[in-house]
Amino acid sequence: DAGVIQSPRHEVTEMGQEVTLRCKPISGHNSLFWYRQTMMRGLELLIYFNNNVPIDDSGMPEDRFSAKMPNASFSTLKIQPSEPRDSAVYFCASSLRQGASPLHFGNGTRLTVT
Amino acid sequence: DAKTTQPPSMDCAEGRAANLPCNHSTISGNEYVYWYRQIHSQGPQYIIHGLKNNETNEMASLIITEDRKSSTLILPHATLRDTAVYYCIVRVAGTSYDKVIFGPGTSLSVIP
């Protein structure tokens, strides 16, 4: 079991640039979550998908943020244009959406926008 | 908003049991209690979960009160490696509505 795989591990970019974060969930999992973590705000849920369909994106901070899940094995979180306040660690998690399966988190992408 | 409340920080002596409380007074009948921990800036790691009964695994024990309004995570013999932020969350099982919200958690410091 390879676990949830996120890439890149670190991203440094300049303000105004487009940033794409990637996530490969655990095979067979049908729920996927994107979180953002900062010292000030803790772990914030941005959006979650069930069977590749976005269910709730109310946590997405603004229109600069978008997320897609084109298939069961891949998801992206895009920020366009990026701003310094977007600097954070972004986590992806996946889960089986049946029974009481736990969320499994990736190791995160540390984004720095200068 | 998170549906759980936890103390912001706790200390525990190495080798002693660490008892981490969580209040979830508005929990619904179909919501499970889950515990995770986060070490440094790694992704949160699942520890244990339960619905009504007490649970135990190789990492910890979970004690849920009879009214299910609170729970306690027990690390029986805390080590320095257990220093982490511990999160208690509630989550509905088996539905498409799955807004899993994390609160600030409890920062546990295990002291030599």
Short mmCIF file of N, CA, C and O in Angstrom, two decimals, chain A residues 31 33 35 37 43 45 48 50 55-56 58 89 91 95-107 110, chain B residues 32 34 36 38 40-46 49 87 89 91-103:
data_model
loop_
_atom_site.label_atom_id
_atom_site.label_comp_id
_atom_site.label_asym_id
_atom_site.label_seq_id
_atom_site.Cartn_x
_atom_site.Cartn_y
_atom_site.Cartn_z
N SER A 31 -13.46 8.58 -1.57
CA SER A 31 -13.59 9.96 -1.07
C SER A 31 -12.22 10.60 -1.02
O SER A 31 -11.24 9.95 -0.65
N PHE A 33 -10.17 14.41 -0.02
CA PHE A 33 -10.27 15.69 0.69
C PHE A 33 -9.01 16.51 0.43
O PHE A 33 -7.91 15.97 0.39
N TYR A 35 -7.04 19.73 2.25
CA TYR A 35 -6.93 20.60 3.42
C TYR A 35 -5.77 21.56 3.24
O TYR A 35 -4.80 21.27 2.54
N GLN A 37 -3.15 23.94 5.80
CA GLN A 37 -2.75 24.13 7.19
C GLN A 37 -1.81 25.31 7.33
O GLN A 37 -0.78 25.38 6.65
N LEU A 43 -5.86 23.37 10.49
CA LEU A 43 -6.23 22.53 9.35
C LEU A 43 -7.61 22.95 8.86
O LEU A 43 -8.60 22.78 9.56
N LEU A 45 -10.56 22.53 5.93
CA LEU A 45 -11.07 21.73 4.82
C LEU A 45 -11.42 22.65 3.67
O LEU A 45 -12.22 23.58 3.82
N TYR A 48 -14.14 18.56 -0.73
CA TYR A 48 -14.05 17.12 -0.75
C TYR A 48 -14.90 16.56 -1.87
O TYR A 48 -15.89 17.17 -2.30
N ASN A 50 -16.68 12.90 -3.57
CA ASN A 50 -17.15 11.53 -3.35
C ASN A 50 -17.42 10.94 -4.73
O ASN A 50 -18.18 11.52 -5.52
N ILE A 55 -18.46 17.50 -3.61
CA ILE A 55 -19.65 17.52 -2.77
C ILE A 55 -19.79 18.86 -2.05
O ILE A 55 -20.89 19.40 -1.95
N ASP A 56 -18.71 19.39 -1.55
CA ASP A 56 -18.75 20.64 -0.80
C ASP A 56 -17.46 21.40 -1.03
O ASP A 56 -16.39 20.91 -0.66
N SER A 58 -17.27 24.71 -0.09
CA SER A 58 -17.48 25.95 0.65
C SER A 58 -16.23 26.44 1.37
O SER A 58 -16.14 27.60 1.75
N VAL A 89 0.87 24.63 4.10
CA VAL A 89 1.03 23.22 3.74
C VAL A 89 -0.34 22.71 3.30
O VAL A 89 -1.33 22.88 4.03
N PHE A 91 -2.64 19.52 2.31
CA PHE A 91 -2.73 18.07 2.48
C PHE A 91 -3.89 17.52 1.67
O PHE A 91 -4.96 18.13 1.58
N SER A 95 -10.29 8.25 1.58
CA SER A 95 -11.00 7.35 2.47
C SER A 95 -11.96 6.50 1.67
O SER A 95 -12.41 6.90 0.59
N LEU A 96 -12.27 5.33 2.22
CA LEU A 96 -13.40 4.57 1.71
C LEU A 96 -14.66 5.19 2.28
O LEU A 96 -14.71 5.48 3.49
N ARG A 97 -15.65 5.42 1.46
CA ARG A 97 -16.87 6.06 1.96
C ARG A 97 -17.91 5.00 2.26
O ARG A 97 -19.01 5.03 1.73
N GLN A 98 -17.52 4.08 3.07
CA GLN A 98 -18.47 3.09 3.55
C GLN A 98 -18.00 2.63 4.91
O GLN A 98 -16.81 2.71 5.22
N GLY A 99 -18.94 2.19 5.70
CA GLY A 99 -18.55 1.78 7.04
C GLY A 99 -17.95 2.94 7.79
O GLY A 99 -18.39 4.08 7.66
N ALA A 100 -16.91 2.68 8.54
CA ALA A 100 -16.28 3.70 9.37
C ALA A 100 -14.81 3.82 9.03
O ALA A 100 -13.96 3.89 9.90
N SER A 101 -14.49 3.88 7.75
CA SER A 101 -13.10 3.94 7.35
C SER A 101 -12.48 5.28 7.68
O SER A 101 -13.11 6.32 7.50
N PRO A 102 -11.25 5.29 8.17
CA PRO A 102 -10.59 6.55 8.50
C PRO A 102 -10.04 7.27 7.27
O PRO A 102 -9.91 6.67 6.20
N LEU A 103 -9.73 8.53 7.45
CA LEU A 103 -9.01 9.28 6.43
C LEU A 103 -7.53 8.92 6.49
O LEU A 103 -6.96 8.76 7.58
N HIS A 104 -6.92 8.80 5.32
CA HIS A 104 -5.48 8.59 5.21
C HIS A 104 -4.89 9.81 4.52
O HIS A 104 -5.31 10.16 3.42
N PHE A 105 -3.94 10.43 5.20
CA PHE A 105 -3.35 11.67 4.69
C PHE A 105 -2.05 11.42 3.95
O PHE A 105 -1.27 10.53 4.31
N GLY A 106 -1.80 12.28 2.95
CA GLY A 106 -0.49 12.33 2.34
C GLY A 106 0.47 13.15 3.19
O GLY A 106 0.08 13.68 4.24
N ASN A 107 1.69 13.28 2.72
CA ASN A 107 2.70 14.03 3.46
C ASN A 107 2.68 15.52 3.20
O ASN A 107 3.45 16.27 3.77
N ARG A 110 4.35 21.71 0.73
CA ARG A 110 4.62 23.00 1.37
C ARG A 110 4.77 24.04 0.28
O ARG A 110 5.72 23.98 -0.51
N TYR B 32 -19.25 8.62 14.34
CA TYR B 32 -18.15 7.97 15.02
C TYR B 32 -17.21 9.02 15.60
O TYR B 32 -17.10 10.14 15.08
N TYR B 34 -13.27 9.77 16.03
CA TYR B 34 -11.96 9.40 15.49
C TYR B 34 -10.88 10.22 16.20
O TYR B 34 -11.09 11.38 16.54
N TYR B 36 -6.76 11.35 15.64
CA TYR B 36 -5.58 11.42 14.78
C TYR B 36 -4.48 12.14 15.55
O TYR B 36 -4.74 12.86 16.51
N GLN B 38 -0.65 14.43 14.76
CA GLN B 38 0.21 15.05 13.76
C GLN B 38 1.54 15.40 14.41
O GLN B 38 1.58 16.16 15.39
N HIS B 40 5.13 17.11 14.03
CA HIS B 40 5.75 18.20 13.25
C HIS B 40 4.81 18.59 12.11
O HIS B 40 3.66 18.85 12.34
N SER B 41 5.25 18.63 10.91
CA SER B 41 4.40 19.05 9.81
C SER B 41 4.08 17.88 8.88
O SER B 41 3.75 18.07 7.71
N GLN B 42 4.13 16.66 9.44
CA GLN B 42 3.70 15.50 8.66
C GLN B 42 2.18 15.50 8.54
O GLN B 42 1.50 16.22 9.27
N GLY B 43 1.65 14.70 7.66
CA GLY B 43 0.20 14.56 7.56
C GLY B 43 -0.36 13.89 8.82
O GLY B 43 0.31 13.07 9.44
N PRO B 44 -1.57 14.26 9.21
CA PRO B 44 -2.19 13.61 10.36
C PRO B 44 -2.25 12.09 10.17
O PRO B 44 -2.51 11.60 9.07
N GLN B 45 -2.03 11.40 11.27
CA GLN B 45 -1.99 9.94 11.26
C GLN B 45 -3.16 9.40 12.06
O GLN B 45 -3.40 9.82 13.19
N TYR B 46 -3.90 8.48 11.47
CA TYR B 46 -5.04 7.86 12.15
C TYR B 46 -4.56 7.04 13.34
O TYR B 46 -3.55 6.32 13.26
N HIS B 49 -10.71 4.68 16.30
CA HIS B 49 -12.06 5.25 16.25
C HIS B 49 -13.03 4.33 16.97
O HIS B 49 -12.74 3.15 17.20
N TYR B 87 -5.80 15.20 17.52
CA TYR B 87 -7.09 15.71 17.07
C TYR B 87 -8.18 14.68 17.33
O TYR B 87 -8.03 13.50 17.00
N ILE B 89 -12.11 14.08 16.23
CA ILE B 89 -13.15 14.55 15.31
C ILE B 89 -14.32 13.58 15.36
O ILE B 89 -14.20 12.45 15.83
N ARG B 91 -17.43 11.98 12.79
CA ARG B 91 -17.67 11.79 11.36
C ARG B 91 -18.80 10.81 11.16
O ARG B 91 -18.82 9.74 11.78
N VAL B 92 -19.72 11.17 10.28
CA VAL B 92 -20.83 10.29 9.95
C VAL B 92 -20.31 9.18 9.05
O VAL B 92 -19.53 9.44 8.12
N ALA B 93 -20.75 7.97 9.30
CA ALA B 93 -20.29 6.83 8.51
C ALA B 93 -21.21 6.60 7.32
O ALA B 93 -22.43 6.71 7.44
N GLY B 94 -20.59 6.30 6.17
CA GLY B 94 -21.31 5.73 5.04
C GLY B 94 -22.27 6.62 4.28
O GLY B 94 -23.15 6.13 3.60
N THR B 95 -22.11 7.94 4.34
CA THR B 95 -22.95 8.82 3.53
C THR B 95 -22.05 9.70 2.66
O THR B 95 -20.86 9.82 2.90
N SER B 96 -22.66 10.33 1.66
CA SER B 96 -21.86 11.21 0.80
C SER B 96 -21.57 12.53 1.49
O SER B 96 -20.67 13.26 1.10
N TYR B 97 -22.36 12.88 2.53
CA TYR B 97 -22.08 14.10 3.28
C TYR B 97 -20.94 13.79 4.25
O TYR B 97 -21.11 13.03 5.19
N ASP B 98 -19.80 14.41 4.03
CA ASP B 98 -18.61 13.96 4.74
C ASP B 98 -17.70 15.14 5.07
O ASP B 98 -16.50 15.09 4.83
N LYS B 99 -18.27 16.18 5.63
CA LYS B 99 -17.51 17.39 5.90
C LYS B 99 -16.70 17.18 7.18
O LYS B 99 -17.16 17.48 8.28
N VAL B 100 -15.51 16.66 7.04
CA VAL B 100 -14.67 16.30 8.19
C VAL B 100 -13.87 17.53 8.61
O VAL B 100 -12.94 17.94 7.93
N ILE B 101 -14.23 18.09 9.76
CA ILE B 101 -13.63 19.33 10.24
C ILE B 101 -12.71 19.03 11.42
O ILE B 101 -13.12 18.35 12.37
N PHE B 102 -11.51 19.54 11.34
CA PHE B 102 -10.54 19.41 12.43
C PHE B 102 -10.51 20.70 13.24
O PHE B 102 -10.44 21.79 12.69
N GLY B 103 -10.53 20.57 14.55
CA GLY B 103 -10.32 21.70 15.43
C GLY B 103 -8.84 21.91 15.67
O GLY B 103 -8.00 21.31 14.99
#
